[in-house]
Amino acid sequence: MAPSSTTGAGTLYQYINCRILRGGKIFREDLWVRNGKIMNPEPLFFDEKVIADVRIDCHNLIISPGLIEVQLNGGFGYDFSTDVDIEKGISKVAKEVLAFGITSFCPTVITSSPTLYHKVLPLIKKCEGSSKGAGVLGVHIEGPFINKERKGCHPVQLIQDFDNGFSDILDVYGDLSNVTLVTLAPEKKNALEVIEEFCKRGITVSVGHSSANLVEGEAAVRSGARFITHLFNAMLPFHHRDPHLVGLLTSDKLPQNRKVFYGLISDCIHTHPAALRIAHRVNPDGIVLVSDAIGAMGLPDGTYQLGEQTVEVQGYEVYIKDTNILAGGTATLDYCVRCFAKETGCGPVLALEAASLHPAQLLGIDDRKGTLNFGADADFIFLDDGLNVKATYIAGECVYTSST
Amino acid sequence: MRLIIQDTYDEVSVWAAKYVLKKILEHKPSEENYFTLGLPTGSTPLGMYKKLIEFHKAGKVSFKYVKTFNMDEYVDLARDHPESYHSFMWENFFKHIDIQPENAHLLDGNAKDLEKECREFEDKIKAAGGIRLFVGGIGPDGHIAFNEPGSSLVSRTRVKTLARETILANARFFDNDLKKVPTQALTVGVGTVMDADEVMILITGAHKALALHKAIEEGVNHMWTVSAFQQHPHTIFLCDEDATMELRVRTVKYFKGLMQVHNKLID
């Protein structure tokens, strides 16, 4: 009998009595983890001839890939769009979101001044997750190259154009090396070449906060855009003679091999459940659930500062003070997953994939994140049948356990 | 031989599993005294494997001191191909029980020297003290393992080219694309299985009825290689009602009449 660790190959963990989400199904299967990776047990049995060092009984819980959040503006009193305590804020949020089942995220910086970008972007470094907190996949820069008329709660005076093309991008943002996702309005002059240049640099481009019509949206996708930032919000609504950006879900003018993903804030406040159902029925593969949560996430009701704005928080609802303009939310991503599953009746598989596999596919990292496939990073969560997070693991290490 | 006739496939599976269970428990396996078991693949033994897994999970049997030797494996088929016999055994048996990985022996169809691989397999069986119970199935053409019609009845483990009928029968596992079906396999010989202390052949379904008839009611004939077991001192042919369709009424009545005796074998 040879436990894996005795051969020097590392401690082998076998999670038994669990149901795993793999290949689009949830089914009874053991999960094998070694050295922070999901292992294929067959070669372990036939080639290495080793058995597990440690067996963990999961009491019939569901094991899902860890959640990946691509739109998170802050939390627990910290805002990523300010230049105050930025590293402390990232650290705090990364640690606290483990309880929401988030194992990787993109800190999101909304429309800000060039001075702020130059200061803040170099400080938000990409890093692997650990017991210290969820991994940082890179920054999501949402703005300032958006449409003034679709600004939502972004500060209008800081919105910019790129009349000089990509050189304006570099002037405004400075160093792009920590950036992984950018939201811009594709109807702007020079947008298509800017999109192409971002893509060349390996940065995923999203269209959003935009008045683009469908033709402009399709051109953006042909130039390389792969995401729509919070579908339905901060864009022109579906119209039966010009569906605008919403029409990208069913456009037949997109390149064959190009899948367009779209964010859905599924807290049932930003998006009406009926709208969630329409999107789900029309294009289930492209859904990426996001929280778009702001600095007040995790804090009690009250008045808080969001970038240059003052906002009021009541439960999961957040409005710009004295208006009825929605200003991001405080619902957590796992709550959004539960909400989405409940409102669309889509079942746990799609609800979980929409917050793990699909964001990983969007960012082109699904070879190691967002799945429980053999060889993937061992970032996973235990859930009960209500999709409540019971435990979070990063690289095979338990980094959070629920007290209930 | 003992011809044990059950009404249905499920009953065959239960009887077979109970027999294997009893044999292992009687042997009282330990570190110094392993139980050696020969195993088949295919749809026929699936039910038996499921039942054995049930027994194991209910704490009735441990496979910690059991050594297994599978009958065959395709040549040139990737070990992790879903249709390889390694994959079959892992999915349907090994991953659910506590057998030690080094005690699960299968032929390696991707070995550089296939003949050496076959010789070494025979050596491994010898080193393990021979096989106590070899469980097998039967092909529609009466073959045991891949000992196709015309195989020597004293053959040993070797490379075999598969008969056309076998390739056609296997096509359904390879997207019905004949080009994808392996044409060769490594297989234990008829002689290898004959060396076991006991042999239990599972035969279910009407499509195996002719093969069963040829195996037990006609002569020993290398065209129906399972017939060799007429000359083994301890063979059980375990079948369902459908598989008896080509047997003489007399044969069936005689052996059904012995069921009380047969059932004592699994008590």
XYZ file of C-alpha atoms in Angstrom:
671
model
C 0.000 0.000 0.000
C 1.703 3.193 -1.116
C 0.190 6.500 -0.076
C 1.261 9.162 -2.548
C 3.329 11.166 -0.069
C 5.632 8.214 0.597
C 6.782 8.311 -3.020
C 7.762 11.968 -2.781
C 5.042 13.012 -5.196
C 3.145 15.057 -2.636
C 0.197 14.505 -0.336
C -2.796 13.155 -2.203
C -6.247 14.188 -1.024
C -9.350 12.225 -1.962
C -12.688 13.945 -1.384
C -15.322 11.244 -1.058
C -19.070 11.153 -0.610
C -19.518 14.310 -2.666
C -21.177 15.429 -5.874
C -18.964 17.328 -8.282
C -19.711 19.775 -11.067
C -17.769 18.712 -14.123
C -18.523 18.534 -17.832
C -21.859 20.325 -17.439
C -23.216 17.855 -14.880
C -23.370 17.420 -11.137
C -22.788 13.781 -10.296
C -21.385 11.537 -7.631
C -17.648 11.253 -8.100
C -14.597 11.543 -5.900
C -12.345 14.585 -6.283
C -8.589 14.020 -6.174
C -6.203 16.877 -5.354
C -2.425 16.974 -5.116
C 0.029 19.863 -5.052
C -2.750 22.381 -5.596
C -4.092 20.718 -8.761
C -7.070 18.550 -9.592
C -5.744 15.068 -10.341
C -6.861 12.286 -12.646
C -7.038 9.221 -10.399
C -6.572 6.668 -13.205
C -2.863 7.296 -13.849
C -2.393 7.550 -10.089
C -3.796 4.019 -9.826
C -2.326 2.355 -12.900
C 0.966 4.231 -13.382
C 2.029 5.541 -9.992
C 0.186 2.798 -8.123
C -0.477 5.118 -5.184
C -3.467 5.604 -2.942
C -4.707 8.690 -1.149
C -2.925 9.968 1.940
C -6.004 11.734 3.250
C -9.688 10.969 2.646
C -12.195 13.705 3.365
C -15.864 12.848 3.752
C -17.927 15.633 2.183
C -21.272 14.475 3.580
C -22.973 14.660 0.190
C -22.178 18.355 -0.408
C -21.755 19.738 -3.923
C -18.234 20.622 -5.000
C -18.089 23.383 -7.601
C -15.201 25.300 -9.132
C -14.595 28.462 -7.088
C -16.515 31.530 -8.179
C -14.803 34.115 -10.361
C -15.975 37.720 -9.985
C -15.113 40.076 -12.859
C -16.892 43.173 -11.596
C -16.187 44.100 -7.996
C -15.719 47.766 -7.094
C -14.721 47.304 -3.479
C -16.143 46.081 -0.222
C -16.020 46.241 3.548
C -15.533 49.982 3.494
C -12.847 50.019 0.788
C -13.322 51.441 -2.700
C -10.963 50.435 -5.501
C -11.584 53.720 -7.358
C -9.812 55.886 -4.833
C -6.115 56.310 -4.235
C -6.415 55.840 -0.501
C -5.354 52.555 1.142
C -5.580 50.725 -2.141
C -3.357 47.786 -1.228
C -5.026 47.463 2.163
C -8.426 47.514 0.471
C -7.554 44.830 -2.072
C -6.125 42.680 0.688
C -9.174 43.066 2.926
C -11.673 42.412 0.173
C -9.701 39.452 -1.197
C -9.783 37.884 2.238
C -13.447 38.555 2.980
C -14.811 37.351 -0.370
C -13.556 33.839 0.365
C -16.716 33.515 2.450
C -18.752 34.173 -0.689
C -17.052 31.327 -2.526
C -14.965 33.690 -4.653
C -11.529 32.264 -5.394
C -10.444 34.780 -8.073
C -11.579 38.288 -8.927
C -10.936 41.393 -11.002
C -10.835 44.500 -8.817
C -12.843 47.054 -10.782
C -11.894 50.725 -11.099
C -14.664 52.970 -12.443
C -14.230 56.238 -14.374
C -11.458 58.135 -12.611
C -8.825 60.786 -13.326
C -5.573 59.996 -15.109
C -3.718 60.883 -11.907
C -5.623 58.222 -10.051
C -5.051 55.579 -12.726
C -1.343 56.326 -12.826
C -1.143 55.911 -9.080
C -3.517 53.037 -8.500
C -3.106 50.636 -11.435
C 0.510 49.718 -10.662
C -0.498 48.974 -7.063
C -3.144 46.376 -7.888
C -0.931 43.437 -8.724
C -2.025 40.141 -10.228
C -1.489 37.332 -7.782
C -2.511 33.757 -7.059
C -5.036 33.146 -4.311
C -4.113 31.662 -0.977
C -5.316 31.573 2.608
C -4.624 35.324 2.575
C -7.359 35.880 0.013
C -8.820 35.273 -3.409
C -6.503 35.579 -6.391
C -6.325 38.860 -8.293
C -6.709 38.122 -11.994
C -6.047 41.706 -13.022
C -7.861 45.016 -12.961
C -11.154 45.643 -14.718
C -11.017 49.269 -15.846
C -14.618 50.307 -16.382
C -14.313 53.724 -18.007
C -13.457 56.549 -18.523
C -13.932 55.955 -22.241
C -17.665 55.571 -21.999
C -20.699 57.452 -23.249
C -21.700 60.473 -21.144
C -25.350 59.638 -21.729
C -24.980 56.137 -20.294
C -22.758 56.987 -17.365
C -24.893 55.427 -14.661
C -23.188 56.635 -11.517
C -19.788 57.357 -13.111
C -18.621 60.985 -12.659
C -19.452 62.766 -15.913
C -16.591 65.260 -15.751
C -13.993 62.512 -15.895
C -15.426 60.766 -18.969
C -13.031 60.889 -21.932
C -12.694 60.233 -25.638
C -9.771 58.727 -27.524
C -9.670 61.083 -30.499
C -5.940 60.361 -30.783
C -6.439 56.636 -30.713
C -4.461 54.356 -28.426
C -2.023 57.058 -27.368
C -4.892 58.633 -25.414
C -5.426 55.283 -23.726
C -1.825 55.189 -22.582
C -1.873 58.821 -21.498
C -4.913 58.286 -19.336
C -4.223 54.873 -17.839
C -0.440 54.828 -17.792
C 0.767 51.329 -17.118
C -1.576 48.621 -18.476
C 0.381 45.605 -17.283
C -1.993 44.858 -14.409
C -5.115 45.289 -16.533
C -7.070 42.260 -17.673
C -10.449 43.684 -18.727
C -11.564 47.079 -20.060
C -15.073 48.445 -20.597
C -15.538 51.107 -23.243
C -18.243 52.535 -25.481
C -17.638 51.234 -29.001
C -19.495 54.027 -30.774
C -16.659 56.442 -29.964
C -14.367 57.619 -32.746
C -11.367 55.291 -33.142
C -13.022 52.662 -30.972
C -12.385 49.787 -33.377
C -8.634 50.349 -33.611
C -8.447 50.877 -29.842
C -10.237 47.575 -29.340
C -7.822 45.837 -31.691
C -4.826 47.262 -29.867
C -6.142 46.176 -26.466
C -6.656 42.671 -27.850
C -3.118 42.580 -29.198
C -1.938 43.285 -25.666
C -3.941 40.395 -24.281
C -6.517 42.600 -22.577
C -10.142 41.503 -22.876
C -12.424 44.233 -24.196
C -15.996 44.744 -23.100
C -18.644 47.079 -24.488
C -20.756 48.942 -21.980
C -21.995 52.281 -20.673
C -22.816 52.863 -24.309
C -25.504 54.075 -26.676
C -24.175 51.885 -29.469
C -26.669 50.367 -31.847
C -26.411 46.761 -32.916
C -24.305 47.516 -35.988
C -21.741 49.375 -33.889
C -21.810 46.543 -31.357
C -21.208 43.944 -34.052
C -18.297 45.953 -35.437
C -16.804 46.037 -31.952
C -17.072 42.263 -31.647
C -15.530 41.767 -35.057
C -12.652 43.938 -33.883
C -12.200 41.723 -30.853
C -14.629 42.735 -28.100
C -15.803 39.643 -26.187
C -17.942 40.925 -23.321
C -20.921 43.158 -22.639
C -20.693 44.878 -19.277
C -23.806 44.380 -17.134
C -26.275 43.685 -19.923
C -29.386 45.877 -19.880
C -27.801 48.394 -17.513
C -26.191 51.584 -18.883
C -27.084 50.871 -22.488
C -29.963 51.528 -24.833
C -32.797 49.085 -24.324
C -33.864 46.378 -26.726
C -35.925 47.817 -29.563
C -37.511 45.509 -32.076
C -36.015 47.400 -35.029
C -32.675 48.002 -33.388
C -31.962 45.718 -30.486
C -28.798 47.744 -29.693
C -26.194 45.919 -27.677
C -28.754 43.480 -26.309
C -29.049 42.190 -29.860
C -25.500 40.843 -29.680
C -26.974 37.863 -27.837
C -28.610 36.672 -31.011
C -26.686 38.468 -33.732
C -25.838 36.412 -36.792
C -23.183 38.859 -37.923
C -20.538 37.803 -35.436
C -17.478 35.802 -36.470
C -18.248 32.077 -36.312
C -15.723 31.177 -33.698
C -16.278 34.247 -31.560
C -18.479 33.762 -28.524
C -19.725 36.925 -26.835
C -20.151 36.783 -23.092
C -22.330 39.170 -21.172
C -22.438 40.217 -17.548
C -25.672 39.981 -15.613
C -26.092 41.589 -12.230
C -28.487 38.954 -11.000
C -29.356 40.477 -7.636
C -32.897 40.974 -8.973
C -32.543 44.720 -8.294
C -30.390 45.766 -11.253
C -32.125 43.351 -13.544
C -35.761 42.343 -13.393
C -36.204 38.579 -13.078
C -38.143 38.542 -16.335
C -35.178 40.138 -18.089
C -32.882 37.543 -16.514
C -35.151 34.842 -17.889
C -35.139 36.350 -21.369
C -31.353 36.473 -21.441
C -31.096 32.974 -20.005
C -33.446 31.460 -22.554
C -31.909 33.273 -25.469
C -28.224 32.712 -24.730
C -27.390 30.568 -21.710
C -23.779 29.874 -22.719
C -22.743 33.515 -22.634
C -23.971 34.412 -19.164
C -21.412 35.734 -16.689
C -22.939 36.532 -13.327
C -21.433 39.564 -11.616
C -22.279 41.441 -8.451
C -20.959 44.903 -9.433
C -20.752 45.268 -5.668
C -19.401 48.470 -4.218
C -17.376 49.446 -1.191
C -20.388 49.142 1.074
C -20.710 45.416 0.432
C -20.381 43.689 3.760
C -21.249 46.834 5.728
C -24.551 47.747 7.363
C -27.096 50.134 5.786
C -26.063 53.813 5.630
C -24.432 56.534 3.547
C -21.056 55.913 1.960
C -18.561 57.387 -0.509
C -18.228 55.649 -3.905
C -15.464 57.209 -5.982
C -16.484 60.831 -6.286
C -20.119 60.052 -5.442
C -22.095 59.802 -2.238
C -24.465 56.844 -2.117
C -27.192 55.465 0.118
C -27.316 51.754 0.990
C -30.480 49.948 2.059
C -30.191 46.189 2.120
C -28.837 45.182 -1.287
C -30.050 48.414 -2.912
C -27.683 51.324 -3.505
C -28.668 54.704 -4.995
C -26.827 57.924 -5.677
C -27.832 60.098 -2.724
C -31.162 61.861 -3.269
C -31.750 60.238 -6.650
C -33.106 56.965 -7.946
C -30.026 56.190 -10.013
C -28.717 52.748 -9.135
C -25.074 52.940 -8.106
C -23.828 49.382 -7.980
C -25.018 46.872 -5.417
C -24.023 45.196 -2.200
C -25.272 41.738 -3.013
C -22.483 39.188 -2.968
C -21.717 36.972 -5.953
C -22.959 33.799 -4.270
C -26.232 35.562 -3.500
C -26.449 36.493 -7.190
C -25.902 32.834 -8.092
C -28.734 31.742 -5.800
C -30.989 34.504 -7.063
C -30.301 33.593 -10.673
C -30.930 29.900 -10.066
C -34.198 30.665 -8.310
C -35.550 33.225 -10.769
C -34.708 31.382 -13.963
C -35.155 27.841 -12.695
C -31.992 27.056 -14.622
C -30.707 24.576 -12.070
C -27.464 24.567 -10.120
C -25.232 23.612 -13.053
C -25.785 26.702 -15.171
C -26.034 29.035 -12.181
C -22.633 27.859 -10.958
C -21.021 27.694 -14.397
C -22.187 31.247 -15.087
C -20.068 32.390 -12.146
C -17.071 30.105 -12.652
C -16.621 28.454 -16.034
C -17.989 31.290 -18.133
C -15.866 34.084 -16.585
C -12.851 31.789 -16.942
C -13.685 31.257 -20.614
C -14.180 35.004 -21.052
C -10.704 35.719 -19.736
C -9.167 32.773 -21.567
C -8.038 31.029 -18.378
C -10.376 28.035 -18.410
C -7.468 25.670 -18.832
C -6.672 26.167 -15.157
C -9.555 28.121 -13.549
C -13.287 27.780 -13.435
C -13.390 23.997 -13.826
C -12.737 20.792 -11.909
C -11.075 19.243 -14.944
C -7.904 17.237 -14.444
C -4.928 19.562 -14.313
C -6.938 22.627 -13.278
C -5.987 24.651 -10.213
C -7.671 23.181 -7.140
C -9.839 26.248 -6.447
C -13.191 24.901 -5.377
C -16.091 25.407 -2.990
C -18.451 23.166 -1.042
C -22.121 24.069 -1.358
C -25.331 22.691 0.041
C -28.377 22.098 -2.138
C -29.452 25.700 -1.557
C -26.130 26.775 -3.146
C -24.922 28.252 0.129
C -21.155 28.267 0.470
C -19.955 25.874 3.145
C -16.209 25.941 2.513
C -13.722 27.485 0.108
C -10.474 25.932 -1.099
C -7.669 27.592 -3.044
C -4.851 25.468 -4.509
C -6.189 22.572 -2.475
C -5.933 24.431 0.830
C -9.032 25.141 2.891
C -9.211 28.929 3.188
C -12.725 29.334 4.572
C -15.243 27.228 6.446
C -18.768 28.320 7.164
C -19.748 28.265 10.796
C -23.222 26.912 10.007
C -19.519 -28.726 -14.910
C -22.272 -27.053 -12.991
C -24.820 -25.335 -15.201
C -26.579 -22.768 -13.053
C -29.643 -21.239 -14.661
C -31.174 -18.065 -13.240
C -34.283 -16.377 -14.579
C -32.807 -12.966 -15.325
C -29.563 -11.074 -15.912
C -29.879 -9.410 -12.524
C -30.180 -12.742 -10.764
C -27.117 -14.001 -12.617
C -25.215 -10.935 -11.446
C -26.242 -11.450 -7.840
C -25.389 -15.161 -7.882
C -21.999 -14.478 -9.441
C -21.168 -11.756 -6.931
C -22.239 -13.942 -4.021
C -20.046 -16.750 -5.317
C -17.005 -14.509 -5.620
C -17.754 -13.075 -2.170
C -17.995 -16.518 -0.624
C -14.793 -17.720 -2.253
C -12.858 -14.681 -1.035
C -14.201 -14.943 2.509
C -13.547 -18.701 2.719
C -9.969 -18.118 1.654
C -9.453 -15.655 4.559
C -7.056 -13.446 2.587
C -4.176 -11.779 4.365
C -0.741 -10.273 3.735
C 0.709 -13.780 3.488
C -2.245 -15.316 1.717
C -3.673 -13.293 -1.142
C -6.769 -14.360 -3.032
C -6.101 -14.346 -6.754
C -9.025 -13.554 -9.028
C -9.186 -13.541 -12.820
C -11.559 -10.921 -14.223
C -13.418 -10.164 -17.483
C -14.744 -6.970 -19.042
C -17.832 -6.230 -21.130
C -21.524 -5.804 -20.463
C -22.066 -9.283 -19.042
C -20.046 -8.877 -15.823
C -21.167 -5.284 -15.146
C -23.999 -6.397 -12.898
C -21.656 -8.655 -10.949
C -19.228 -5.770 -10.425
C -22.008 -3.490 -9.215
C -23.097 -6.092 -6.715
C -19.553 -6.705 -5.494
C -19.143 -2.961 -4.968
C -22.364 -3.005 -2.951
C -21.019 -5.818 -0.801
C -17.777 -3.927 -0.295
C -19.537 -0.685 0.670
C -21.720 -2.655 3.101
C -18.533 -3.878 4.748
C -19.021 -7.508 3.717
C -15.754 -7.848 1.814
C -12.399 -6.135 1.494
C -10.218 -6.375 -1.581
C -7.099 -5.298 0.266
C -5.592 -8.774 0.026
C -7.006 -9.686 -3.365
C -4.866 -9.759 -6.486
C -6.644 -9.483 -9.796
C -5.613 -10.486 -13.297
C -7.698 -9.224 -16.181
C -8.123 -11.397 -19.242
C -7.253 -9.021 -21.998
C -6.573 -5.514 -23.307
C -6.527 -3.923 -26.737
C -3.249 -3.319 -28.519
C -2.364 0.267 -29.488
C -5.311 1.821 -27.717
C -4.338 4.640 -25.359
C -4.582 3.485 -21.770
C -6.893 6.376 -20.926
C -9.143 5.880 -23.956
C -12.670 5.454 -22.585
C -12.973 2.071 -24.320
C -9.731 0.586 -23.035
C -10.147 -2.250 -20.597
C -8.051 -0.291 -18.085
C -10.703 2.444 -18.201
C -13.480 -0.109 -17.924
C -11.979 -1.729 -14.847
C -11.228 1.612 -13.177
C -14.689 3.079 -13.795
C -16.668 -0.042 -13.042
C -14.718 -1.704 -10.283
C -11.322 -0.540 -9.015
C -12.241 3.032 -8.133
C -15.080 1.839 -5.890
C -13.130 -0.703 -3.836
C -10.021 -0.896 -1.687
C -7.800 -3.004 -3.910
C -4.142 -1.992 -3.712
C -3.072 -0.473 -7.064
C -0.032 -2.747 -7.361
C -2.290 -5.804 -7.104
C -4.523 -4.953 -10.060
C -2.847 -6.559 -13.047
C -3.812 -5.801 -16.610
C -1.939 -6.470 -19.818
C -0.338 -3.355 -21.307
C -1.405 -3.101 -24.938
C 1.057 -0.267 -25.484
C 4.127 -2.148 -24.297
C 7.122 -1.809 -26.588
C 7.642 -5.580 -26.645
C 4.221 -7.212 -26.688
C 5.530 -10.753 -26.507
C 7.632 -9.900 -23.475
C 4.572 -8.274 -21.876
C 2.614 -11.507 -22.380
C 5.397 -13.681 -20.971
C 5.726 -11.425 -17.954
C 1.981 -11.604 -17.340
C 2.180 -15.387 -17.172
C 5.140 -15.009 -14.788
C 3.144 -12.635 -12.581
C 0.325 -15.170 -12.330
C 2.812 -17.867 -11.410
C 4.508 -15.613 -8.855
C 1.124 -14.928 -7.270
C 0.618 -18.662 -6.801
C -1.801 -19.192 -9.652
C -5.411 -18.068 -9.906
C -7.991 -19.342 -7.430
C -11.046 -18.306 -9.418
C -11.172 -17.083 -12.989
C -14.399 -15.317 -13.966
C -15.037 -15.017 -17.677
C -17.629 -14.380 -20.325
C -18.314 -15.894 -23.717
C -18.442 -14.262 -27.125
C -21.262 -14.977 -29.590
C -18.710 -17.046 -31.487
C -17.924 -19.046 -28.379
C -14.623 -17.378 -27.611
C -13.249 -16.918 -24.116
C -11.237 -13.716 -23.656
C -9.931 -13.025 -27.154
C -9.284 -16.660 -27.962
C -11.076 -16.454 -31.280
C -12.274 -19.540 -33.167
C -9.239 -21.567 -34.140
C -7.198 -20.626 -31.084
C -5.223 -23.465 -29.575
C -6.948 -24.930 -26.548
C -3.589 -25.058 -24.761
C -2.634 -21.506 -25.685
C -0.930 -19.084 -23.295
C -1.037 -15.289 -23.009
C -0.238 -13.797 -26.409
C -1.087 -11.265 -29.112
C -4.218 -12.091 -31.102
C -5.673 -10.546 -34.228
C -9.371 -10.018 -33.701
C -11.948 -11.831 -35.807
C -14.053 -9.726 -38.162
C -17.155 -10.594 -36.136
C -15.518 -9.289 -32.959
C -14.479 -6.046 -34.663
C -18.017 -5.535 -35.945
C -19.447 -6.253 -32.509
C -17.069 -3.676 -30.989
C -17.760 -0.938 -33.513
C -20.634 0.418 -31.407
C -18.065 1.485 -28.790
C -15.995 3.398 -31.356
C -18.583 5.715 -32.918
C -19.496 2.933 -35.336
C -16.304 3.723 -37.242
C -14.621 0.455 -38.139
C -11.345 2.291 -38.731
C -11.226 3.256 -35.075
C -11.714 -0.244 -33.688
C -8.524 -1.960 -32.511
C -7.598 -4.978 -34.599
C -5.336 -6.692 -32.118
C -5.442 -7.544 -28.468
C -3.327 -9.165 -25.800
C -5.189 -12.047 -24.228
C -4.737 -14.814 -21.717
C -4.748 -18.172 -23.456
C -7.278 -20.953 -23.067
C -4.541 -22.853 -21.281
C -3.935 -19.922 -18.932
C -7.557 -19.947 -17.782
C -7.612 -23.748 -17.593
C -4.786 -23.496 -15.023
C -7.071 -21.717 -12.560
C -8.414 -23.717 -9.598
C -11.967 -22.779 -10.569
C -13.576 -21.154 -13.577
C -16.928 -19.385 -13.667
C -18.281 -18.400 -17.084
C -21.143 -15.879 -17.233
C -23.487 -16.167 -20.200
C -26.529 -13.958 -20.555
C -28.830 -13.077 -23.412
C -30.364 -14.896 -26.356
C -27.510 -13.880 -28.656
C -25.212 -16.120 -26.619
C -27.537 -19.105 -26.719
C -25.904 -20.845 -29.673
C -22.456 -20.348 -28.184
C -23.613 -21.906 -24.907
C -25.057 -24.875 -26.745
C -21.812 -25.372 -28.659
C -19.779 -24.965 -25.484
C -21.531 -27.570 -23.362
C -23.617 -29.853 -25.522
C -21.202 -30.576 -28.326
C -17.623 -31.664 -28.383
C -14.477 -29.940 -27.307
C -13.628 -27.905 -30.377
C -11.166 -25.100 -30.985
C -13.804 -23.348 -33.076
C -15.759 -22.790 -29.880
C -12.928 -22.256 -27.429
C -15.100 -22.138 -24.304
C -15.788 -25.841 -24.918
C -12.286 -26.502 -23.525
C -13.738 -26.087 -20.064
C -15.561 -29.352 -20.396
C -12.179 -30.716 -19.393
C -11.701 -28.518 -16.341
C -12.506 -30.174 -13.002
C -14.323 -27.156 -11.530
C -16.268 -25.089 -14.041
C -19.485 -23.209 -13.411
C -21.522 -22.017 -16.382
C -23.847 -19.364 -14.973
C -26.569 -18.219 -17.353
C -29.988 -16.631 -17.622
C -33.109 -18.154 -19.143
C -32.567 -16.439 -22.513
C -29.149 -18.003 -22.941
C -30.626 -21.500 -22.632
C -32.714 -21.149 -25.800
C -30.559 -23.480 -27.869
C -30.078 -26.129 -25.199
C -31.894 -29.427 -25.066
C -34.872 -29.484 -22.743
C -33.245 -32.433 -20.999
C -30.089 -30.468 -20.190
C -32.042 -27.563 -18.804
C -34.384 -29.732 -16.729
C -31.518 -31.707 -15.253
C -29.571 -28.713 -14.092
C -32.592 -26.752 -12.929
C -33.384 -29.776 -10.807
C -30.057 -29.334 -9.087
C -30.688 -25.731 -8.020
C -30.995 -26.608 -4.351
C -27.519 -28.102 -4.476
C -26.214 -25.145 -6.477
C -27.618 -22.575 -4.100
C -25.638 -24.127 -1.280
C -22.541 -22.940 -3.157
C -23.346 -19.341 -2.331
C -24.696 -19.687 1.193
